Short mmCIF file of C-alpha atoms in Angstrom, two decimals:
data_model
loop_
_atom_site.label_atom_id
_atom_site.label_comp_id
_atom_site.label_asym_id
_atom_site.label_seq_id
_atom_site.Cartn_x
_atom_site.Cartn_y
_atom_site.Cartn_z
CA SER R 1 -0.02 -0.02 -0.47
CA ALA R 2 0.93 3.38 -0.68
CA VAL R 3 2.88 5.22 1.81
CA ILE R 4 1.81 8.91 3.35
CA SER R 5 4.29 11.51 4.94
CA GLN R 6 3.01 14.25 6.80
CA LYS R 7 4.63 17.32 7.82
CA PRO R 8 4.69 19.12 10.68
CA SER R 9 3.41 15.75 12.79
CA ARG R 10 1.93 18.52 15.67
CA ASP R 11 1.81 21.72 15.86
CA ILE R 12 0.94 24.85 18.35
CA CYS R 13 0.49 28.68 16.58
CA GLN R 14 -1.16 31.69 17.95
CA ARG R 15 -4.57 32.27 16.98
CA GLY R 16 -5.00 34.80 13.71
CA THR R 17 -2.15 33.09 12.18
CA SER R 18 -1.73 30.68 9.16
CA LEU R 19 -0.70 26.76 9.35
CA THR R 20 0.35 24.97 5.92
CA ILE R 21 0.11 21.12 6.20
CA GLN R 22 1.67 19.24 4.09
CA CYS R 23 1.55 15.58 2.50
CA GLN R 24 3.45 13.41 0.24
CA VAL R 25 2.98 9.78 -1.41
CA ASP R 26 5.57 7.49 -2.56
CA SER R 27 3.35 6.74 -5.40
CA GLN R 28 1.66 8.36 -7.91
CA VAL R 29 -2.24 9.04 -7.19
CA THR R 30 -5.18 10.73 -9.21
CA MET R 31 -7.21 11.65 -5.57
CA MET R 32 -6.00 12.99 -2.52
CA PHE R 33 -8.34 13.53 0.47
CA TRP R 34 -7.91 15.60 3.38
CA TYR R 35 -10.10 15.04 6.52
CA ARG R 36 -10.30 16.40 10.34
CA GLN R 37 -10.88 14.98 12.96
CA GLN R 38 -12.03 16.63 16.28
CA PRO R 39 -11.74 15.25 19.79
CA GLY R 40 -14.70 12.41 19.85
CA GLN R 41 -16.20 13.29 17.01
CA SER R 42 -16.00 11.17 13.51
CA LEU R 43 -13.38 12.38 10.55
CA THR R 44 -15.18 14.38 8.37
CA LEU R 45 -14.09 14.84 4.89
CA ILE R 46 -12.78 18.73 4.24
CA ALA R 47 -12.14 18.32 0.68
CA THR R 48 -10.75 16.46 -2.39
CA ALA R 49 -7.58 17.32 -4.16
CA ASN R 50 -7.13 16.77 -7.57
CA GLN R 51 -4.10 17.84 -9.28
CA GLY R 52 -4.73 20.27 -12.25
CA SER R 53 -7.63 21.49 -11.01
CA GLU R 54 -9.15 23.23 -7.80
CA ALA R 55 -10.25 21.43 -4.90
CA THR R 56 -13.88 20.43 -4.63
CA TYR R 57 -15.13 21.30 -1.04
CA GLU R 58 -17.63 19.53 1.67
CA SER R 59 -20.32 21.39 2.93
CA GLY R 60 -19.32 23.65 5.56
CA PHE R 61 -15.55 23.96 4.27
CA VAL R 62 -14.44 27.10 2.52
CA ILE R 63 -11.79 27.34 0.79
CA ASP R 64 -11.05 31.13 1.91
CA LYS R 65 -10.31 29.08 5.64
CA PHE R 66 -8.83 25.62 4.01
CA PRO R 67 -6.94 26.79 0.81
CA ILE R 68 -5.71 23.81 -1.08
CA SER R 69 -2.82 23.09 -3.23
CA ARG R 70 -1.77 20.09 -5.56
CA PRO R 71 1.40 20.32 -7.75
CA ASN R 72 1.69 16.82 -8.63
CA LEU R 73 0.50 13.74 -8.29
CA THR R 74 2.33 12.91 -5.26
CA PHE R 75 1.91 16.34 -3.71
CA SER R 76 -0.40 18.32 -1.40
CA THR R 77 -0.80 20.62 1.00
CA LEU R 78 -3.60 21.89 3.13
CA THR R 79 -3.33 25.49 4.86
CA VAL R 80 -5.68 26.15 7.79
CA SER R 81 -6.23 30.19 7.81
CA ASN R 82 -6.90 32.38 10.10
CA MET R 83 -6.98 30.31 13.39
CA SER R 84 -9.27 30.01 16.37
CA PRO R 85 -8.84 27.82 18.96
CA GLU R 86 -11.94 25.82 17.33
CA ASP R 87 -9.65 24.71 14.35
CA SER R 88 -7.77 22.71 17.25
CA SER R 89 -8.36 19.00 15.63
CA ILE R 90 -6.29 16.99 13.67
CA TYR R 91 -5.88 17.22 9.92
CA LEU R 92 -4.88 13.84 7.98
CA CYS R 93 -4.34 13.54 4.04
CA SER R 94 -5.45 10.16 2.71
CA VAL R 95 -5.69 8.48 -0.81
CA GLU R 96 -7.58 5.92 -2.59
CA GLU R 97 -5.89 2.77 -3.24
CA ARG R 98 -7.94 0.04 -5.98
CA ARG R 99 -9.10 -2.90 -4.06
CA ASP R 100 -7.78 -1.75 -0.59
CA GLY R 101 -9.59 1.16 0.77
CA TYR R 102 -8.23 4.36 1.48
CA THR R 103 -4.92 4.97 3.73
CA PHE R 104 -4.11 7.47 6.30
CA GLY R 105 -1.35 9.80 7.04
CA SER R 106 0.10 10.05 10.61
CA GLY R 107 -1.83 13.45 10.66
CA THR R 108 -0.99 16.55 11.86
CA ARG R 109 -2.13 17.32 15.80
CA LEU R 110 -2.77 20.97 15.83
CA THR R 111 -3.44 23.25 19.17
CA VAL R 112 -4.75 26.85 18.72
CA VAL R 113 -4.03 29.15 21.36
CA GLN Q 1 -30.23 10.50 13.23
CA LYS Q 2 -26.67 10.08 12.39
CA GLU Q 3 -25.46 8.09 9.18
CA VAL Q 4 -23.52 5.70 10.76
CA GLU Q 5 -24.21 5.03 14.43
CA GLN Q 6 -20.75 3.67 17.12
CA ASP Q 7 -20.69 3.16 20.65
CA PRO Q 8 -17.74 4.65 21.52
CA GLY Q 9 -17.13 2.88 24.33
CA PRO Q 10 -14.59 2.22 26.20
CA LEU Q 11 -14.38 -1.57 26.05
CA SER Q 12 -11.90 -3.29 28.30
CA VAL Q 13 -11.61 -6.99 27.83
CA PRO Q 14 -9.13 -9.40 29.19
CA GLU Q 15 -6.32 -10.54 26.81
CA GLY Q 16 -7.61 -13.93 25.02
CA ALA Q 17 -11.24 -12.69 24.83
CA ILE Q 18 -13.19 -12.24 21.69
CA VAL Q 19 -14.13 -8.83 21.09
CA SER Q 20 -17.30 -7.54 18.82
CA LEU Q 21 -17.02 -3.83 17.60
CA ASN Q 22 -20.82 -3.22 15.73
CA CYS Q 23 -21.55 0.03 13.53
CA THR Q 24 -25.45 0.54 12.31
CA TYR Q 25 -26.01 3.13 9.69
CA SER Q 26 -29.54 4.38 8.06
CA ASN Q 27 -28.13 5.19 4.19
CA SER Q 28 -28.89 2.13 2.19
CA ALA Q 29 -26.88 3.30 -0.94
CA PHE Q 30 -23.50 2.12 1.25
CA GLN Q 31 -22.16 -0.38 -0.41
CA TYR Q 32 -18.23 -0.66 0.48
CA PHE Q 33 -17.94 -1.51 4.16
CA MET Q 34 -14.31 -0.72 5.90
CA TRP Q 35 -12.48 -1.68 9.30
CA TYR Q 36 -9.43 0.95 10.82
CA ARG Q 37 -7.61 0.79 13.83
CA GLN Q 38 -5.99 3.78 14.92
CA TYR Q 39 -3.33 3.62 17.60
CA SER Q 40 -2.96 6.48 19.85
CA ARG Q 41 -0.80 10.26 18.05
CA LYS Q 42 -1.10 7.41 14.53
CA GLY Q 43 -3.37 8.02 11.15
CA PRO Q 44 -5.60 5.43 11.05
CA GLU Q 45 -4.78 2.29 9.60
CA LEU Q 46 -7.13 -0.26 7.52
CA LEU Q 47 -8.28 -3.38 8.92
CA MET Q 48 -10.65 -4.97 6.95
CA TYR Q 49 -12.54 -3.64 3.04
CA THR Q 50 -15.62 -5.45 2.37
CA TYR Q 51 -18.29 -5.28 -0.35
CA SER Q 52 -20.85 -8.29 0.01
CA SER Q 53 -22.88 -8.89 2.79
CA GLY Q 54 -21.78 -11.71 4.48
CA ASN Q 55 -18.23 -12.81 6.07
CA LYS Q 56 -14.45 -11.90 5.82
CA GLU Q 57 -12.12 -13.15 7.31
CA ASP Q 58 -7.69 -11.90 7.81
CA GLY Q 59 -5.94 -13.58 10.62
CA ARG Q 60 -8.03 -13.01 14.06
CA PHE Q 61 -10.23 -10.78 12.43
CA THR Q 62 -13.54 -11.27 10.89
CA ALA Q 63 -15.57 -8.86 9.32
CA GLN Q 64 -19.27 -9.48 8.68
CA VAL Q 65 -22.17 -7.14 6.72
CA ASP Q 66 -25.87 -7.63 7.03
CA LYS Q 67 -27.10 -5.01 4.80
CA SER Q 68 -30.26 -6.09 5.39
CA SER Q 69 -30.08 -4.84 8.52
CA LYS Q 70 -27.82 -2.06 8.18
CA TYR Q 71 -25.54 -3.66 10.55
CA ILE Q 72 -21.84 -3.97 10.66
CA SER Q 73 -19.47 -6.30 13.15
CA LEU Q 74 -16.03 -6.94 13.57
CA PHE Q 75 -14.94 -9.83 15.51
CA ILE Q 76 -11.22 -9.82 17.26
CA ARG Q 77 -10.37 -13.55 17.93
CA ASP Q 78 -7.56 -14.27 20.66
CA SER Q 79 -6.79 -10.42 22.27
CA GLN Q 80 -3.85 -9.00 22.91
CA PRO Q 81 -2.85 -5.78 24.57
CA SER Q 82 -1.33 -4.64 21.17
CA ASP Q 83 -4.93 -4.85 20.13
CA SER Q 84 -5.86 -1.62 21.92
CA ALA Q 85 -6.80 1.34 20.18
CA THR Q 86 -9.52 2.90 19.01
CA TYR Q 87 -11.69 1.46 16.06
CA LEU Q 88 -13.56 3.33 13.10
CA CYS Q 89 -16.07 1.69 11.11
CA ALA Q 90 -16.48 3.60 7.50
CA MET Q 91 -18.54 3.28 4.30
CA LYS Q 92 -19.08 4.65 1.41
CA GLU Q 93 -21.53 4.49 -1.78
CA ALA Q 94 -20.89 3.06 -4.86
CA GLY Q 95 -19.37 5.10 -7.14
CA SER Q 96 -18.42 8.06 -4.65
CA TYR Q 97 -14.85 8.89 -2.57
CA GLN Q 98 -17.08 10.02 0.12
CA LEU Q 99 -16.25 7.61 3.24
CA THR Q 100 -18.96 8.27 6.53
CA PHE Q 101 -17.30 7.21 9.98
CA GLY Q 102 -18.88 6.39 12.98
CA LYS Q 103 -16.99 8.54 15.67
CA GLY Q 104 -14.46 5.05 16.86
CA THR Q 105 -14.85 2.13 19.61
CA LYS Q 106 -12.10 2.61 22.25
CA LEU Q 107 -10.73 -0.78 23.01
CA SER Q 108 -8.60 -1.53 25.57
CA VAL Q 109 -6.83 -5.16 26.07
CA ILE Q 110 -6.02 -5.99 29.75
CA PRO Q 111 -3.08 -8.50 30.33
#
């Protein structure tokens, strides 16, 4: 299965600032996904990133708050903008693998103070 | 009613016990069912991926799907302390890429 490297693994940020999370996959993939995992809540899909096109955002998530880049078939970034304590969460990237379901990165644990 | 219901636990069992983890769902369009294991401070790791109703076995793990009842289960035989983790069920519709997750059940296997 694909190996996903996600950086940073954790960060503590001041409110009002932005953080960019990187996701690197060891193989070329068409679609990459960004999820949020809030304490006590289900993993929730933020957006889907295809190379060469704008990301597709799920209900409740907007590009201004979570801009995404997808410059090639192995890399994507998610930025959490103008952060508030409510953005404290684990952010995960994921890729779909044929017949094998979806693989996740190890996540970025974000704390906003 | 949420689309996927999963008892968050925590569930504590002695080593060697058989563990049963369950999810119910309301969307009859869900066709693909997955179980993930998530250790503390790690990303979810895929354990089982099933499509049809019935059982699928992989080592000590058995996934069971009952589409008529909208109910899925994961059984862990001869549970080990290393099985202590949060178990997430996930499902998706055919032709869709979006996974819908349960909240996860935290399992502790006591030596």
